[in-house]
XYZ file of C-alpha atoms in Angstrom:
408
model
C -6.632 18.694 -26.232
C -5.859 21.183 -23.456
C -8.122 20.533 -20.435
C -8.047 23.097 -17.510
C -9.303 22.458 -14.068
C -10.381 26.092 -13.323
C -11.473 27.945 -10.239
C -10.565 25.722 -7.355
C -7.820 25.606 -4.634
C -4.814 23.395 -5.146
C -3.057 21.357 -2.602
C 0.239 20.617 -4.297
C 1.329 17.560 -2.082
C 4.443 19.146 -0.424
C 2.327 19.972 2.964
C 1.740 23.555 2.033
C -1.485 25.003 2.494
C -3.973 24.889 -0.288
C -3.805 28.067 -2.700
C -6.110 29.300 -5.218
C -5.081 27.974 -9.016
C -6.079 26.716 -12.150
C -4.283 23.422 -13.461
C -3.851 22.915 -17.188
C -3.435 19.322 -18.387
C -2.195 18.241 -22.030
C -1.024 15.025 -23.178
C -1.214 13.439 -19.843
C 0.929 15.923 -18.204
C 0.544 19.045 -16.172
C 1.812 21.856 -18.352
C 0.727 25.139 -16.341
C -0.460 26.202 -12.986
C -1.761 29.813 -12.654
C -4.742 31.933 -12.743
C -7.372 32.571 -15.592
C -6.012 29.741 -17.507
C -7.856 28.948 -20.827
C -8.185 25.408 -22.479
C -10.021 23.301 -25.052
C -12.097 21.668 -22.137
C -12.670 23.068 -18.606
C -13.669 21.477 -15.508
C -15.336 23.951 -13.159
C -13.721 23.195 -9.627
C -15.142 26.193 -7.946
C -15.399 25.450 -4.311
C -13.184 22.479 -4.428
C -9.542 21.389 -3.965
C -7.278 19.830 -6.470
C -4.703 17.364 -4.893
C -2.454 14.878 -6.292
C -3.601 11.413 -7.123
C -3.407 9.532 -3.647
C -0.571 6.753 -3.593
C -1.289 3.703 -1.279
C 1.884 1.859 -0.522
C 0.352 -1.365 0.480
C -2.626 -3.202 -1.114
C -3.673 -6.677 -1.974
C -5.892 -7.045 -4.842
C -6.676 -10.703 -4.582
C -8.371 -10.297 -1.171
C -11.382 -8.057 -0.334
C -12.168 -8.215 3.403
C -13.254 -11.905 2.884
C -11.002 -13.197 5.767
C -13.165 -16.518 6.028
C -10.578 -19.192 4.799
C -13.816 -20.954 3.375
C -14.345 -18.201 0.961
C -10.805 -18.925 -0.741
C -11.460 -22.550 -0.625
C -14.662 -22.343 -2.696
C -13.574 -19.704 -5.210
C -12.486 -21.103 -8.473
C -8.778 -20.209 -9.048
C -9.118 -17.984 -12.254
C -12.261 -16.294 -10.839
C -9.944 -14.427 -8.500
C -8.536 -12.398 -11.368
C -11.923 -11.133 -12.390
C -12.755 -10.351 -9.054
C -9.382 -8.563 -8.737
C -10.028 -6.347 -11.638
C -13.382 -4.984 -10.178
C -11.411 -4.164 -6.954
C -8.697 -2.349 -8.973
C -11.669 -0.189 -10.432
C -13.204 0.454 -7.142
C -9.628 1.694 -5.841
C -9.318 3.959 -8.591
C -12.613 5.460 -8.072
C -11.678 6.234 -4.430
C -8.866 8.663 -5.611
C -5.938 6.123 -5.467
C -4.203 6.346 -8.726
C -0.879 4.342 -7.841
C -0.332 1.426 -5.637
C 2.237 -0.989 -4.561
C 0.653 -4.455 -4.582
C 2.122 -6.122 -1.601
C 1.414 -9.752 -2.570
C -0.957 -11.531 -4.748
C -0.963 -9.660 -8.125
C 1.350 -10.993 -10.803
C 2.586 -9.536 -14.059
C -0.422 -10.290 -16.051
C -2.691 -8.058 -13.639
C 0.003 -5.341 -14.011
C 0.048 -5.691 -17.878
C -3.872 -5.618 -17.871
C -3.976 -2.086 -16.260
C -0.995 -0.945 -18.298
C -2.472 -1.855 -21.644
C -5.958 -0.399 -20.562
C -7.775 -3.828 -20.520
C -8.960 -3.116 -17.143
C -9.416 0.303 -15.067
C -7.057 0.652 -11.897
C -4.325 2.238 -10.274
C -0.914 1.994 -11.812
C 0.729 -0.838 -10.017
C 4.278 -1.760 -8.601
C 4.094 -5.665 -7.895
C 5.877 -7.701 -5.274
C 4.161 -10.864 -6.601
C 4.476 -12.830 -3.342
C 5.708 -12.302 0.077
C 8.772 -14.187 1.099
C 8.437 -16.017 4.349
C 10.342 -18.482 6.293
C 8.664 -22.099 7.133
C 6.090 -21.398 9.558
C 6.136 -17.730 9.178
C 3.654 -15.163 8.046
C 3.330 -16.279 4.465
C 3.024 -20.153 5.524
C -0.542 -21.112 6.108
C 0.108 -24.591 7.036
C -2.587 -26.094 9.649
C -2.295 -28.719 12.208
C -4.025 -31.217 9.919
C -1.058 -31.088 7.725
C -2.666 -28.856 4.831
C -2.274 -25.239 4.278
C -5.348 -23.032 4.255
C -6.246 -21.445 0.890
C -5.109 -17.710 0.700
C -5.071 -15.001 -1.896
C -1.432 -16.139 -3.064
C -1.683 -19.684 -4.158
C 1.339 -20.488 -6.284
C 0.946 -20.629 -9.981
C 3.445 -19.983 -13.074
C 3.458 -16.369 -12.664
C 3.552 -16.430 -8.794
C 6.049 -18.636 -7.199
C 5.780 -20.098 -3.627
C 7.093 -17.611 -1.327
C 8.406 -20.094 1.395
C 12.186 -19.998 1.525
C 14.801 -21.033 4.126
C 18.551 -20.133 4.239
C 20.505 -17.821 2.242
C 20.928 -19.974 -0.830
C 17.531 -20.501 -1.231
C 16.853 -16.743 -0.623
C 19.111 -15.947 -3.656
C 17.283 -18.247 -5.952
C 13.890 -17.092 -4.843
C 14.907 -13.391 -5.148
C 15.809 -14.030 -8.613
C 12.717 -16.162 -9.283
C 10.565 -13.218 -8.400
C 12.508 -10.700 -10.529
C 12.363 -12.860 -13.517
C 8.549 -13.238 -12.997
C 8.320 -9.181 -13.158
C 8.539 -7.997 -9.476
C 9.192 -4.283 -9.113
C 9.833 -4.846 -5.357
C 10.632 -7.815 -3.155
C 8.345 -8.095 -0.222
C 9.647 -10.085 2.805
C 8.201 -11.157 6.238
C 10.613 -10.415 9.037
C 8.331 -11.425 11.776
C 5.063 -13.153 12.211
C 1.638 -11.541 11.673
C -1.923 -11.406 12.744
C -3.789 -13.210 9.800
C -1.249 -16.342 9.700
C -2.239 -19.229 11.830
C 1.068 -20.659 13.162
C 3.136 -17.537 14.243
C 3.274 -14.738 16.670
C 3.534 -11.132 15.637
C 5.945 -10.532 18.456
C 8.606 -13.110 17.062
C 11.161 -12.043 14.470
C 11.646 -14.041 11.578
C 14.729 -14.900 9.429
C 18.477 -14.361 10.228
C 20.740 -11.668 9.190
C 22.536 -13.775 6.640
C 19.216 -14.451 4.894
C 18.276 -10.796 4.775
C 21.595 -9.682 3.477
C 21.449 -12.079 0.496
C 17.987 -10.618 -0.008
C 18.850 -7.113 -0.067
C 22.024 -7.822 -2.025
C 20.233 -9.832 -4.820
C 17.496 -7.167 -4.947
C 19.837 -4.126 -4.993
C 21.916 -5.829 -7.827
C 18.573 -5.863 -10.012
C 17.681 -2.053 -9.026
C 14.866 -3.319 -6.699
C 13.801 -1.816 -3.443
C 12.669 -4.220 -0.416
C 9.792 -3.831 1.721
C 9.299 -5.721 5.041
C 6.193 -6.999 6.663
C 7.703 -6.391 10.425
C 5.465 -6.298 13.297
C 7.927 -7.590 15.977
C 10.609 -5.558 17.533
C 13.506 -7.622 16.493
C 11.981 -8.306 13.084
C 12.029 -4.372 12.326
C 15.540 -3.896 13.553
C 16.905 -6.946 11.581
C 15.096 -5.216 8.564
C 16.410 -1.866 9.186
C 20.006 -3.011 9.684
C 19.818 -5.036 6.469
C 19.067 -1.786 4.446
C 15.345 -2.834 3.624
C 13.439 0.439 2.522
C 10.189 0.104 4.201
C 8.841 -1.369 7.423
C 5.109 -2.427 6.966
C 3.040 -2.336 9.861
C 5.600 -1.548 12.556
C 3.431 -2.645 15.504
C 6.123 -3.179 18.313
C 8.605 -0.115 17.875
C 10.782 0.421 20.739
C 12.712 3.545 21.015
C 15.767 1.912 19.787
C 14.070 0.938 16.378
C 12.415 4.339 16.032
C 15.834 6.027 16.252
C 17.553 3.327 13.779
C 14.615 4.128 11.335
C 15.332 8.074 11.638
C 19.009 7.639 11.278
C 18.797 5.479 8.239
C 15.839 7.118 6.377
C 13.773 3.841 6.655
C 9.969 4.445 5.849
C 7.298 3.349 7.873
C 3.946 2.369 6.253
C 1.502 2.018 9.254
C -1.826 0.227 7.846
C -3.676 1.353 10.777
C -7.119 0.381 9.189
C -6.022 -3.257 8.604
C -6.635 -4.391 12.444
C -9.872 -2.333 12.192
C -10.831 -4.221 9.115
C -10.538 -7.638 10.937
C -12.476 -6.760 13.741
C -15.234 -5.145 11.427
C -15.416 -8.292 9.389
C -16.170 -10.322 12.381
C -18.896 -7.663 13.420
C -20.592 -8.162 10.000
C -20.691 -11.831 10.428
C -17.592 -13.077 8.425
C -16.180 -16.137 9.788
C -12.904 -14.720 10.871
C -10.725 -17.248 12.492
C -10.488 -17.149 15.997
C -6.657 -16.826 16.203
C -6.904 -13.706 14.000
C -9.454 -12.086 16.154
C -7.257 -12.732 19.106
C -4.090 -11.516 17.593
C -5.791 -8.265 16.477
C -6.934 -7.435 20.268
C -3.306 -8.331 21.138
C -1.696 -5.869 18.620
C -4.164 -2.804 18.368
C -3.201 -0.611 21.513
C 0.607 -1.205 20.871
C 0.287 -0.648 16.954
C -1.285 2.897 17.422
C 1.186 3.670 20.371
C 4.135 2.774 18.101
C 2.910 4.728 15.177
C 2.424 7.850 17.412
C 5.861 7.629 18.700
C 7.474 7.105 15.295
C 5.680 10.215 13.879
C 6.491 12.192 16.826
C 10.131 11.301 16.574
C 10.155 12.112 12.808
C 10.197 8.754 10.960
C 9.179 9.093 7.360
C 5.516 7.871 7.068
C 4.098 6.790 3.691
C 0.368 5.983 3.423
C -0.416 2.298 3.113
C -3.732 0.533 3.934
C -3.442 -3.240 3.644
C -6.623 -3.228 1.663
C -7.754 -6.559 0.886
C -7.716 -7.020 4.677
C -10.306 -4.303 4.524
C -12.533 -4.066 1.506
C -11.175 -2.202 -1.244
C -12.344 1.493 -2.086
C -12.176 2.562 1.717
C -8.390 3.711 1.174
C -8.802 7.235 2.282
C -9.779 6.191 5.941
C -6.149 5.826 6.584
C -5.470 9.522 6.355
C -7.730 10.152 8.947
C -6.121 7.431 11.088
C -2.797 9.043 10.681
C -4.273 12.381 11.913
C -5.478 10.509 14.868
C -2.048 9.190 15.607
C -0.507 12.588 15.632
C 0.097 13.962 12.211
C -1.586 17.193 10.888
C -3.966 16.982 8.062
C -1.587 18.639 5.855
C 1.107 15.898 6.798
C -1.218 13.216 6.305
C -2.130 14.407 2.908
C 1.726 14.629 2.074
C 2.285 10.967 3.433
C -0.463 9.850 0.942
C 0.737 11.675 -2.102
C 4.459 12.993 -2.097
C 6.156 10.832 0.563
C 4.272 7.666 -0.672
C 5.617 8.558 -4.330
C 9.033 9.059 -2.979
C 8.821 5.632 -1.227
C 7.868 4.106 -4.433
C 10.632 5.772 -6.251
C 8.322 7.887 -8.576
C 8.315 11.184 -7.170
C 9.900 12.364 -10.260
C 6.704 11.596 -12.160
C 3.828 12.022 -9.742
C 2.730 12.728 -6.191
C 2.946 16.351 -6.365
C 1.324 18.925 -8.422
C 3.886 20.394 -10.730
C 4.482 21.540 -14.230
C 5.734 18.330 -16.069
C 4.614 15.757 -13.808
C 1.959 13.306 -14.838
C -1.736 14.473 -14.440
C -2.829 12.312 -11.854
C -5.162 14.551 -10.014
C -8.199 14.228 -7.590
C -10.856 16.891 -7.223
C -12.388 17.063 -3.694
C -15.538 18.652 -3.210
C -14.887 19.457 0.527
C -12.254 20.788 2.849
C -9.420 18.340 2.339
C -8.128 18.989 5.999
C -11.612 17.383 7.117
C -9.989 13.939 7.025
C -12.780 12.221 8.493
C -15.010 12.890 5.499
C -12.064 12.581 2.810
C -13.442 9.471 1.177
C -16.777 11.178 0.464
C -15.093 14.218 -0.941
C -14.074 12.612 -4.215
C -15.862 14.431 -7.071
C -13.501 13.332 -10.075
C -10.245 11.132 -10.557
C -7.885 11.930 -13.198
C -5.203 9.511 -14.513
C -2.516 10.718 -16.910
C -4.889 13.504 -17.681
C -7.993 11.583 -18.442
C -11.203 11.621 -16.070
C -11.599 8.158 -14.989
C -14.012 8.336 -12.300
C -16.511 10.812 -10.571
C -19.316 12.848 -11.370
C -17.657 16.102 -12.191
C -19.042 17.350 -15.640
C -16.342 18.732 -18.287
C -17.755 21.654 -20.493
C -16.396 23.741 -23.083
């Protein structure tokens, strides 16, 4: 079957302005782009804009804005996987067709999507985040027990607490054995973790060097939760591919990222999600609320300066901190930090696909690429309303969400 998205405009993901064109799909691929194209099935896209499927570089499907530790404590372990399946479908319906799962999802969840058991974005998984003792992934409390979180260890998800180069080498190999596509490490403290400070760098250079060496040997990239200035610089020096959050960027860190081509994944809506959860009555721990207020101004200032300096920025939301399905809010927040709408859309498609090393397969609208596409019913440069514009979502050429009717 040859399907044609007809009569609309095309934003190809490169950052160029939209242009009138039809897009023909066959066998899950884009086979032709032009005018007056014919097909066995036709989608009337008059007045709409066709964009590449969005790529979210940072999500957590095992959480959903439920930031009260008591929620995790009261949730049966296996129920989390059923809840995650619904969140995956919600994310796909929002127009996100590919994600990098930044901690929580295991190989079984990825396989469920790949085999078509559940609907959701295609996933690159990190399984769990690597943290030093007392770091962002360590939920130990003063009572002597750990607060339950979305990453409880099980046979497919090893514990992520690691100290020293030798332990790091073993842990990276464990994660690769478990099916990790990418390795995630925390080179600083964070906001939602109880016993650390987002201004403090974590792990030493020898530990990070071993991490990157082992990941590279297995053909894997590394992503770093890095909020502290020192933690950001340590990650960049070690050759880590992307900085997640980047809250306390100084001029030297920005220059290092530009020089080395390190990507920045801002996750601007994540701190917003913490305060929004508290506003809607979620029992968010006070330490998380306090640290969110501490970082928000610095976060936006850092991202704005990085954008202005030319750091490569890829969209990532940290969804899970904020409820899933609101992913496209991040596009508007990048615009508020200084990107043009075209740049923010490119960051959410082609640049994010480049970060995930899948740009040869998706992320732009080109002949031969996978037909992951979104039909937007409004102006794509009106980023404040982007989430409300999703009329249809296509994944590998199949309509998987949306109300647009296919007619002969």
